[in-house]
CSV table of C-alpha atoms in Angstrom, one decimal:
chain,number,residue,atom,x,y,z
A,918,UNK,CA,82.6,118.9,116.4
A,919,UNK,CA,85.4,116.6,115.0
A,920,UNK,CA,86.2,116.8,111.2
A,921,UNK,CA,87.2,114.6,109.5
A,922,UNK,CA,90.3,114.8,106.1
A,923,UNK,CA,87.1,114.2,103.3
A,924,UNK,CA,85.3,117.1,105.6
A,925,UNK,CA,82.5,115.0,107.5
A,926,UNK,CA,81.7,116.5,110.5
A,927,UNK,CA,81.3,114.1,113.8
A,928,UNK,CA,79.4,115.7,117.0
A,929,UNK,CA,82.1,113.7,119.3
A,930,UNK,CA,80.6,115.1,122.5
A,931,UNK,CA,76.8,114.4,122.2
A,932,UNK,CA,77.2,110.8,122.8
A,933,UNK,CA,79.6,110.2,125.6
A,934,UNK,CA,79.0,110.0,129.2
A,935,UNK,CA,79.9,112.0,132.3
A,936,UNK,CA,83.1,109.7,132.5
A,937,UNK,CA,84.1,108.5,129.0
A,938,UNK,CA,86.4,110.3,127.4
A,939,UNK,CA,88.0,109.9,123.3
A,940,UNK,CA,91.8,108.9,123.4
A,941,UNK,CA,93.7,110.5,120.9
A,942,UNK,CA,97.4,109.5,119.9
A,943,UNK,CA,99.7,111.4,117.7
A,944,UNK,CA,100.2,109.2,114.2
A,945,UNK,CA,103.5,109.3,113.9
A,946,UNK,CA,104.0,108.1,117.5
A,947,UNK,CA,101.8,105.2,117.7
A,948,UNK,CA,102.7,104.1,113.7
A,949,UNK,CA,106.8,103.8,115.1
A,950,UNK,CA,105.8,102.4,118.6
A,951,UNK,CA,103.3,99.4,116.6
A,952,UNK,CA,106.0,98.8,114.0
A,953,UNK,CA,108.1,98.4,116.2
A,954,UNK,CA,106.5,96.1,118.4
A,955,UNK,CA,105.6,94.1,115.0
A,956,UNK,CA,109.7,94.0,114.7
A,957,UNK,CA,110.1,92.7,117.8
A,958,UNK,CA,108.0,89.9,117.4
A,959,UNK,CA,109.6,88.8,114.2
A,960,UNK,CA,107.9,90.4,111.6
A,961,UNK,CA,109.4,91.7,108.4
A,962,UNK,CA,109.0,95.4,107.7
A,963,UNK,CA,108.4,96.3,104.1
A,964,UNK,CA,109.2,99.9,103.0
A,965,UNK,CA,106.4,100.4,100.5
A,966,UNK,CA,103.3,102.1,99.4
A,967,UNK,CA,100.1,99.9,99.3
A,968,UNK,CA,98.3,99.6,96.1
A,969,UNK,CA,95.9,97.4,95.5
A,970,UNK,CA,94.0,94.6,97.4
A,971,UNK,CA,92.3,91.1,96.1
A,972,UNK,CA,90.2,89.5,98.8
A,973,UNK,CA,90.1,85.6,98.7
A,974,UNK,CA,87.1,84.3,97.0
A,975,UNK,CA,87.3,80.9,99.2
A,976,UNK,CA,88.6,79.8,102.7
A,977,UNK,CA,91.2,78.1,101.0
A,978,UNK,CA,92.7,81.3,98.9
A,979,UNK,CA,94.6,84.1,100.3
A,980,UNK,CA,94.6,87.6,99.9
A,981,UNK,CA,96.8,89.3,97.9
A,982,UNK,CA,98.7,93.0,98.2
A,983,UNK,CA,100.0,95.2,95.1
A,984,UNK,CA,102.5,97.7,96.4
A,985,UNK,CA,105.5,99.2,95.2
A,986,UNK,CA,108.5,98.3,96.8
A,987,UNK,CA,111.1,101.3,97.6
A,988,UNK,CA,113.6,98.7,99.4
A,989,UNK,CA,115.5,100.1,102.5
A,990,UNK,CA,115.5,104.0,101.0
A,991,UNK,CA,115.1,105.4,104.0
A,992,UNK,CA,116.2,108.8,102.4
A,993,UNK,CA,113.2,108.5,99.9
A,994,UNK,CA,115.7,108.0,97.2
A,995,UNK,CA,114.1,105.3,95.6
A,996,UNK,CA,110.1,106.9,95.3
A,997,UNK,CA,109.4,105.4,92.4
A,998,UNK,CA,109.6,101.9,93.6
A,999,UNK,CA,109.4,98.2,92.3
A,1000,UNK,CA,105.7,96.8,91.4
A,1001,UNK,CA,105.2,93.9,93.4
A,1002,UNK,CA,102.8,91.5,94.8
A,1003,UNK,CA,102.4,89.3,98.5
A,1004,UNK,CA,100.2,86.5,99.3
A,1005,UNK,CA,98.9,86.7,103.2
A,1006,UNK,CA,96.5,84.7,105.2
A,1007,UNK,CA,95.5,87.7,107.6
A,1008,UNK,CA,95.8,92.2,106.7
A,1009,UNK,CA,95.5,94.1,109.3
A,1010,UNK,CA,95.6,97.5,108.8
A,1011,UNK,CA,93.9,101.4,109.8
């Protein structure tokens, strides 16, 4: 039995098959190693905690992220952050 943070319980090993198996990764690991790849490829890493999201009503629009921005804090100093808002054509996201 797997449970989950809200407390729903998952029988993980009633469904697989003699050789399938559930890959596990520690968060905090795979988080660094995909941000970093996402660096690497030139994107922009924004130190901030996601808010709100406004899908796009048409093809045409784009969606559109409320966070608050804690700028390059790393120490946490700055936890209160800045409201602000990004247009994007694509979130992808866990």
């Amino acid at each position: 039995t797997m449970i989950s943070p809200t407390n729903k319980e998952v029988q993980i090993g009633e469904t697989l098959k003699e050789d399938e198996f559930i890959g596990m990764v520690r968060r905090e690991v795979m988080d660094g190693f995909l941000r970093d790849r996402a660096v690497e490829s030139g994107c922009k890493v924004i130190n901030g905690l996601f808010m709100t999201m406004i899908a796009p009503k048409t093809k045409e629009e784009s969606y559109v992220l409320t966070y608050n921005d804690f700028g390059d804090a790393a120490d946490g100093a700055s936890r209160q952050g800045v409201k602000k808002t990004l247009k994007v054509d694509v979130v992808i996201g866990a």
